[in-house]
Coordinates of C-alpha atoms in Angstrom, one line a residue:
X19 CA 21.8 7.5 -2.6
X20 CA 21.6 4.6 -4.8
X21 CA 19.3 3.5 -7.7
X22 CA 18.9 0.0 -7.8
X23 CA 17.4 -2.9 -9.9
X24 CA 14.2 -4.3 -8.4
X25 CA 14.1 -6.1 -5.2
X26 CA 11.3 -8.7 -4.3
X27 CA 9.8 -10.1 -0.9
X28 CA 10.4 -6.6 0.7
X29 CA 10.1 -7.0 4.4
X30 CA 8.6 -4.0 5.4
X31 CA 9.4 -1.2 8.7
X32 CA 5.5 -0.1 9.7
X33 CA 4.2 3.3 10.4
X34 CA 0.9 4.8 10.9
X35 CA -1.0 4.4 8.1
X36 CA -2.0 7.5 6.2
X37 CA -6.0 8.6 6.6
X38 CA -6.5 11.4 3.6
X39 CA -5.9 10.4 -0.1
X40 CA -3.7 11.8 -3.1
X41 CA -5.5 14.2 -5.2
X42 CA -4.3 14.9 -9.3
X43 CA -2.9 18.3 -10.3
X44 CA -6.1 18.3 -12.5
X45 CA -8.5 16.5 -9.7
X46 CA -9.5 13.8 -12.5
X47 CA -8.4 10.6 -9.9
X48 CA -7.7 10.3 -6.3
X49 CA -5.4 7.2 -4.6
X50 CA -5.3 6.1 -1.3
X51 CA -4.8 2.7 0.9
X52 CA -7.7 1.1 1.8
X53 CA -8.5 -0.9 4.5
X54 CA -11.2 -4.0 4.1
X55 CA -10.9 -5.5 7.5
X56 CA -8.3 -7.8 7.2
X57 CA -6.0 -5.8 4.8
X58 CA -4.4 -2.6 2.9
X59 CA -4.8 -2.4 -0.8
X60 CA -4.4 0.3 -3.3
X61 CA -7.9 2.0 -4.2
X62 CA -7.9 4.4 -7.2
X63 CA -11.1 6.7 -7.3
X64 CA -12.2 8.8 -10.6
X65 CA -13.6 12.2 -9.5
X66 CA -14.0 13.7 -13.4
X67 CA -17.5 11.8 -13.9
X68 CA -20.9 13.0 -12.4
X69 CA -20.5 10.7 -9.3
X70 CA -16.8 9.1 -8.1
X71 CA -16.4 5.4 -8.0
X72 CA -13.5 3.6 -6.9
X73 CA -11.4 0.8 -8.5
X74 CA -9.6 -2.0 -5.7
X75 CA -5.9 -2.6 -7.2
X76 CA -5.0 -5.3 -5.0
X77 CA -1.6 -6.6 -5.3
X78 CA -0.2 -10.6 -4.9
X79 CA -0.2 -9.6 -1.5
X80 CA -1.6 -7.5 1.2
X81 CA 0.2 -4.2 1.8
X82 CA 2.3 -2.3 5.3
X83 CA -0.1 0.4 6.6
X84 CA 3.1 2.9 5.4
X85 CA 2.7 2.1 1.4
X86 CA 2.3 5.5 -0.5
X87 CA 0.4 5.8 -3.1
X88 CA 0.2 8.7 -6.1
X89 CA -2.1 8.4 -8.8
X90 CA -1.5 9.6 -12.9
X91 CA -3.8 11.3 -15.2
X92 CA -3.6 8.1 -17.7
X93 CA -5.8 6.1 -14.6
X94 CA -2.8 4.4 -13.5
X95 CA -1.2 4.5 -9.6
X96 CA 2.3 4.9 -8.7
X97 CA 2.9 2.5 -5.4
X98 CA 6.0 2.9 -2.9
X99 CA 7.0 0.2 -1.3
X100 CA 9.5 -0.1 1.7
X101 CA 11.8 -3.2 1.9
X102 CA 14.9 -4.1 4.3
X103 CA 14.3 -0.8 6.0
X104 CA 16.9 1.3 3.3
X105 CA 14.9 0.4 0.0
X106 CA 12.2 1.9 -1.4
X107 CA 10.4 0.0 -4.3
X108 CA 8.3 1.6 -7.0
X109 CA 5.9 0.0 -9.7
X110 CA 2.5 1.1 -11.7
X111 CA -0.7 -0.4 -11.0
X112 CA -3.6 -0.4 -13.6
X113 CA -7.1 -2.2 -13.9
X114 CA -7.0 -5.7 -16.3
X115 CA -10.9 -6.3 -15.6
X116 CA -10.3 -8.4 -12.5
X117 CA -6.9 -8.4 -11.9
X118 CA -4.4 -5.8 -10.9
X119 CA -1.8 -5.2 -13.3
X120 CA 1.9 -4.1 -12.3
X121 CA 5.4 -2.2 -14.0
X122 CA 7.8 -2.7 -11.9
X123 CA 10.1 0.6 -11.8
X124 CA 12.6 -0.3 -9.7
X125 CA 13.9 1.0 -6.5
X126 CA 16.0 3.6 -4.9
X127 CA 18.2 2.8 -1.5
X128 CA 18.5 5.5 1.0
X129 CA 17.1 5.5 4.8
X130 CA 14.7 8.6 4.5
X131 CA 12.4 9.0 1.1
X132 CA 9.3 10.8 0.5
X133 CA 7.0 11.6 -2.1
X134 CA 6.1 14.8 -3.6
X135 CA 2.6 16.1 -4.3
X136 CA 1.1 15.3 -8.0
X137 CA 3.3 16.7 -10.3
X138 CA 1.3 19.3 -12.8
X139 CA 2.0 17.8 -15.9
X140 CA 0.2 14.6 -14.1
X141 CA 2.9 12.3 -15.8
X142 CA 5.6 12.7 -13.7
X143 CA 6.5 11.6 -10.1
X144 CA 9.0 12.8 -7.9
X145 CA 10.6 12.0 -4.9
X146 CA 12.7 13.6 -2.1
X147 CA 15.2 12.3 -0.3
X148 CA 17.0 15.1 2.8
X149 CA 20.3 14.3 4.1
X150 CA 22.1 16.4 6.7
X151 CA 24.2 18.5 4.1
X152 CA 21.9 18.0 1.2
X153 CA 18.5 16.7 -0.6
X154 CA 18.3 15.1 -3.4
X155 CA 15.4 14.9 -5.7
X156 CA 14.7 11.7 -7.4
X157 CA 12.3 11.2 -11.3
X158 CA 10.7 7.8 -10.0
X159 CA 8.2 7.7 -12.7
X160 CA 7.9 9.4 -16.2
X161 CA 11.4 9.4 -16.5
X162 CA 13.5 7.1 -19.7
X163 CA 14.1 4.0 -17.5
X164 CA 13.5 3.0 -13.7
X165 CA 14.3 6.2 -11.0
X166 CA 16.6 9.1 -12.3
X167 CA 18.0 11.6 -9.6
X168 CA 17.5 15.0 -10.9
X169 CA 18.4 17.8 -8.9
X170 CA 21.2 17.6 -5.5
X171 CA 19.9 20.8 -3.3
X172 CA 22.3 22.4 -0.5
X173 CA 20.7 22.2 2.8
X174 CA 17.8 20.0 4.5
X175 CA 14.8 20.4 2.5
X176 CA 10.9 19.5 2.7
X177 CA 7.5 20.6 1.8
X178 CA 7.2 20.4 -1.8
X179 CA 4.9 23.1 -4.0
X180 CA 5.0 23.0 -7.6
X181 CA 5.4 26.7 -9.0
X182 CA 4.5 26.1 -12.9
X183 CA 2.4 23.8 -15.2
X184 CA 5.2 21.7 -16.8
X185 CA 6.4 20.1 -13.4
X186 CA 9.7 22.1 -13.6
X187 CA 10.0 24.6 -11.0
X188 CA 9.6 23.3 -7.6
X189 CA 9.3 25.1 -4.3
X190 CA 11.6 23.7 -1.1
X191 CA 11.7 24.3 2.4
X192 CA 15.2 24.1 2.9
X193 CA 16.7 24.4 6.2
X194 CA 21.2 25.6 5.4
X195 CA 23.5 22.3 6.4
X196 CA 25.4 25.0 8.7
X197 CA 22.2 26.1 10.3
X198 CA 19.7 29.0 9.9
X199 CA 16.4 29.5 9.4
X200 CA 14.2 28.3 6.8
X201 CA 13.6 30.1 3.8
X202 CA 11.5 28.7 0.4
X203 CA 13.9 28.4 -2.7
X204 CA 13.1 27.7 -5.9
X205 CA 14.1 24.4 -8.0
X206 CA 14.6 24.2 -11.6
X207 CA 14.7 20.5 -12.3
X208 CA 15.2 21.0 -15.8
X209 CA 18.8 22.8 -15.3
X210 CA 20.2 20.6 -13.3
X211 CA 18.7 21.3 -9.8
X212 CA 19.7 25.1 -10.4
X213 CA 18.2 27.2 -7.2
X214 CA 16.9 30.4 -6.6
X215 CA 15.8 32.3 -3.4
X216 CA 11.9 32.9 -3.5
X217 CA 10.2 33.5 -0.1
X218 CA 12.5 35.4 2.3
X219 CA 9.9 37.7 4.7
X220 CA 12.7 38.9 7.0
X221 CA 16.7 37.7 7.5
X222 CA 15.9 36.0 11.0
X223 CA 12.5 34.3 10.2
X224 CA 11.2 30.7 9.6
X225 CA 9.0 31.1 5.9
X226 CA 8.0 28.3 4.4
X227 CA 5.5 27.8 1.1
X228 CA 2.4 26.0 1.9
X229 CA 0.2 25.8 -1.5
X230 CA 0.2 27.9 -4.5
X231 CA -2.8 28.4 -7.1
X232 CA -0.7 28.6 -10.5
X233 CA -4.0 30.3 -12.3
X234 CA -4.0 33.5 -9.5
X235 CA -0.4 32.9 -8.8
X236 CA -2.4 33.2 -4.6
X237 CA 0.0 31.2 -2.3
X238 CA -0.2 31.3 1.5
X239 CA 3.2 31.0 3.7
X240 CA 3.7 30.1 7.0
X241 CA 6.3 32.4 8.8
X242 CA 7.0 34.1 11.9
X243 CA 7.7 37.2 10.7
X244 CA 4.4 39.2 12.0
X245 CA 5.0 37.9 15.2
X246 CA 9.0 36.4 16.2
X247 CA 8.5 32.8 17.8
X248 CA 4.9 32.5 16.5
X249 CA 4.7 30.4 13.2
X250 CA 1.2 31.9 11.2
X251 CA -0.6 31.9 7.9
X252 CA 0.0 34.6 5.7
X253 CA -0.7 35.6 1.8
X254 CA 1.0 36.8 -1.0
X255 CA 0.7 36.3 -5.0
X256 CA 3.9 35.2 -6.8
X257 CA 5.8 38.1 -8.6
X258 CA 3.6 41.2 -7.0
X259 CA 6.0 43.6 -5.0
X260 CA 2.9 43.7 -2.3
X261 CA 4.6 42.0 1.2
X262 CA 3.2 39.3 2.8
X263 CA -0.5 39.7 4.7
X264 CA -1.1 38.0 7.9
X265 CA -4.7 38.1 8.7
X266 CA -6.2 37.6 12.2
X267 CA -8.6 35.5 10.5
X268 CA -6.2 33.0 10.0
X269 CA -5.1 33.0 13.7
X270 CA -7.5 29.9 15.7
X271 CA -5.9 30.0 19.2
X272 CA -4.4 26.6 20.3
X273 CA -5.2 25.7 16.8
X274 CA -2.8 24.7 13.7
X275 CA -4.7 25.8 10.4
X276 CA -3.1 24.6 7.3
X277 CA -4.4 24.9 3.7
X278 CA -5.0 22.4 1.4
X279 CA -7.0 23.4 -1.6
X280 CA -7.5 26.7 -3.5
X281 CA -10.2 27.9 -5.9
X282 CA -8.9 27.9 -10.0
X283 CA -9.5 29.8 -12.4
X284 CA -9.6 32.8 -11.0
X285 CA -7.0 34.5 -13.1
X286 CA -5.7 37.6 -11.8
X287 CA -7.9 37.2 -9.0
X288 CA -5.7 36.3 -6.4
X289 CA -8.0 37.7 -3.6
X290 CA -11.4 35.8 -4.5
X291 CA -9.9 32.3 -4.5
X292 CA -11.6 30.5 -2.0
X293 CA -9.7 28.3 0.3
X294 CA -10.2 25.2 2.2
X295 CA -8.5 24.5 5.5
X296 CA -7.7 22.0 7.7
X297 CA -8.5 23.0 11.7
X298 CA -6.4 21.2 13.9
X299 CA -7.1 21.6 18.2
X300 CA -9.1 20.7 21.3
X301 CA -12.4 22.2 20.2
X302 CA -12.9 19.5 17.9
X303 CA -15.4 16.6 18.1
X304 CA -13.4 13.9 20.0
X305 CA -9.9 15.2 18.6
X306 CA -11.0 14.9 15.0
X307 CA -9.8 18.1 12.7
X308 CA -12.6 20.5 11.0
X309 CA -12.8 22.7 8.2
X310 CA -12.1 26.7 7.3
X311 CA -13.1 28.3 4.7
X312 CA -11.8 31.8 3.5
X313 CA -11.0 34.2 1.2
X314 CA -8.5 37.0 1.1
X315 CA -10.8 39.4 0.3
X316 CA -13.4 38.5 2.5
X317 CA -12.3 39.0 6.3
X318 CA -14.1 36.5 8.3
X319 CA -12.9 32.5 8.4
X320 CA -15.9 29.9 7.9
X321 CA -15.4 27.5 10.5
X322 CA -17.2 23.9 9.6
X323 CA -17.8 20.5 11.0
X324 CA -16.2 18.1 8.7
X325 CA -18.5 15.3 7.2
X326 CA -18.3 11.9 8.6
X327 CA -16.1 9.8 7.1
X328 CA -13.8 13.2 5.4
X329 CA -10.2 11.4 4.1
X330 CA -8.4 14.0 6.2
X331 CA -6.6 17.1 4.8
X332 CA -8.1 16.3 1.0
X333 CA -9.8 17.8 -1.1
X334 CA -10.9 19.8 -4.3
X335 CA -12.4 23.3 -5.5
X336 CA -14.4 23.8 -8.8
X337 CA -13.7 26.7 -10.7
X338 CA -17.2 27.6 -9.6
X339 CA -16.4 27.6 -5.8
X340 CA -17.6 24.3 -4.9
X341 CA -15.4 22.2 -3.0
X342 CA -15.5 18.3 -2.8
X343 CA -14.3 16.6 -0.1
X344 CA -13.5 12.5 -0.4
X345 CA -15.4 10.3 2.2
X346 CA -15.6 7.3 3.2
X347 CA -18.2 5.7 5.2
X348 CA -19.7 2.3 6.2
X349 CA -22.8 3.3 3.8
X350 CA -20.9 4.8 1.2
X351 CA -17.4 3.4 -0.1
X352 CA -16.5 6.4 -2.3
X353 CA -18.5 9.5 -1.8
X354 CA -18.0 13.5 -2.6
X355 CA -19.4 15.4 0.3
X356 CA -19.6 19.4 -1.2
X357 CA -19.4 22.4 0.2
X358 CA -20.4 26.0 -1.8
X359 CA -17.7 28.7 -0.8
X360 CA -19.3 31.4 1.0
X361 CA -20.3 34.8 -0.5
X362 CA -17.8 37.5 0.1
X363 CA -19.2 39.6 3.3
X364 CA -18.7 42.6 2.4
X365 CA -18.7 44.0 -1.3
X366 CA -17.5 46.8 -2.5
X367 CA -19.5 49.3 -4.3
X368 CA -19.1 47.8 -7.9
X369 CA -20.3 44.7 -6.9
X370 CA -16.4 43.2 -6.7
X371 CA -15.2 41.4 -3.6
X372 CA -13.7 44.3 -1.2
X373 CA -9.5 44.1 -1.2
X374 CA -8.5 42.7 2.4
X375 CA -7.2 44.9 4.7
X376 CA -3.5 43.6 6.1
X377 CA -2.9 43.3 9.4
X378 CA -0.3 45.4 10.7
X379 CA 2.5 42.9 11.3
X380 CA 4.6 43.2 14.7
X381 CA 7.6 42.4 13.0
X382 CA 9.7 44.6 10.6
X383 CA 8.0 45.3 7.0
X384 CA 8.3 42.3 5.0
X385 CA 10.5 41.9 1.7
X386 CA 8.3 41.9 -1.0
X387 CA 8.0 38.5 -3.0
X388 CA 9.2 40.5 -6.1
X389 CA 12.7 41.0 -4.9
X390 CA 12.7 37.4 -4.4
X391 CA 12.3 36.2 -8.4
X392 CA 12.3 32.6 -9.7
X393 CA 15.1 33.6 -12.0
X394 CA 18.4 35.1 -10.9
X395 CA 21.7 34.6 -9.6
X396 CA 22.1 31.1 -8.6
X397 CA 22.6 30.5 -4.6
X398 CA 25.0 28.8 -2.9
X399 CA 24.9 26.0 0.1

């Protein structure tokens, strides 16, 4: 775990290159790695307009197929770089009519490093770097000068789910160093890393955070609680002393369902957010995922074809239940297909979505979130 001064001609360790794109906290740009034919370059799209369009930010030279890219809400695009197999390089690209320019950040040297999800405040980019005893959580952009470690967790972590608006609270998978299963915890980055138990469904289960909507405080868990050995999709809102739900809607046999965008602006509302997931499994055309669509108060899953071309596992709701998916095809460079969330199916006598109806779990009652709070008693390792 070392931050280091930046290192040039990086010679690069390949990996499959990544199909989907990065999305903004506040789904004003997109980044992804394009492909032209011949090579990878950075592509920066802006989705707040009426139609997107993309900008090329080619670099001096082409880039590996394992390049990450993160974009900002001031237009510019964080780029990870991989060099000598141990460093990890990171600079700012921006548009200078038609050149690309570049910031150099500097680099951090460790053998496994990953990049969280946009951080809220969409100024800020973070990184996370597991080790067998501990992760460590690494500032690599926003921060007073080149990367800044932040937080040292206990324990194996991954996942990544940002809990509040200011990029300070961050949700972890994290796995003990002495074994165990996993349980989400709770990181305040702003006191030094300082963690807190948050998702704990039973003592013996696997629970991990998947995505959480900050305006309905709706977040959906996978866990095998309901059913021991059997990882599935549950619900919950943050802070309510309600346990867990685990739909059979959510269950797709020889299927993985995972979400990947909710509905905002539904304050209070946890059960009408609409949300859009990615299908997974043999029934789809040649291998390729598809797309659910569902809503805790409504008890069916809307099961869609993707459109041709979909950046796999990306995507965006409207506060009006429209959701935008990025495409790329060989007629259309940058598109938006969108899809309207379906009407609930069954509404309840004053016109309101009906409350969902649990499914009884197999497992023993859940532990309600609320006994599980952001604040409290520091844990240990």
């Amino acid at each position: 775990m070392t931050a280091l001064a930046l290192e040039t001609e990086p010679e690069m360790r390949p990996r499959p290159p990544r199909t989907g794109c990065v999305i903004t906290a506040d789904a004003s740009y997109a980044a992804r790695l394009a492909y032209d034919g011949t090579s990878w370059f950075p592509q920066r799209w802006t989705l707040d307009g009426p139609e997107p369009y993309a900008v090329p930010l080619p670099g001096h030279q082409p880039e590996e197929p394992d390049t990450d890219v993160l974009p900002l809400t001031d237009g510019r695009v964080l780029i990870r770089r991989r060099a000598d197999g141990r460093r990890h390089l990171f600079a700012l690209l921006y548009p200078t009519g038609p050149e690309t320019g570049e910031v150099p950040l500097g680099a951090v040297e460790c053998d496994e490093l990953e990049l969280l999800p946009p951080s809220p405040d969409g100024r800020s980019a973070y990184a996370l770097e597991p080790g067998e005893k501990s992760t460590h959580v690494w500032l690599v952009a926003g921060g007073s000068f080149g990367p800044e470690h932040v937080a040292e967790v206990p324990g194996r972590c991954s996942g990544g789910v940002w809990l509040d608006r200011a990029g300070r609270l961050l949700a972890l998978d994290r796995e003990p160093a002495d074994g165990g299963p996993v349980k989400t915890v709770a990181v305040d980055l702003e006191r030094g890393g300082e963690v807190t138990p948050l998702l704990q469904i039973t003592e013996e289960s696997d629970d991990r955070l998947l995505i959480a909507d900050l305006d309905s405080g709706l977040i959906l868990v996978r866990s095998d609680a309901a059913t021991p050995g059997e990882p599935r999709l549950g619900w919950g809102v943050l802070g309510s002393t309600l346990p867990i739900r685990f739909p059979q809607a959510l269950r797709v046999a020889d299927c993985t369902v995972t979400p990947f965008a909710v509905q905002p602006g539904q304050t209070l509302l946890p059960e009408s957010c609409a949300v859009a997931l990615r299908i997974d499994g043999p029934a789809g055309a040649d291998g390729a995922p598809w797309i659910g669509l569902w809503r805790p108060s409504d008890a069916p899953l809307h099961q869609l074809a993707a459109p041709e071309g979909w950046l796999t596992g990306s995507g965006f709701w409207s506060r009006e239940g429209v959701l935008s998916l990025p495409c790329v095809t060989q007629e259309v460079s940058c598109g938006l297909a969108r899809v309207c969330a379906p009407e609930p199916s069954v509404p309840a006598a004053d016109g309101q979505p009906a409350p969902a109806v649990p499914e009884a779990p197999s497992a023993p009652r859940p532990v309600p979130l609320g006994q599980a709070p952001l604040g409290g008693r520091k844990a240990g390792g």
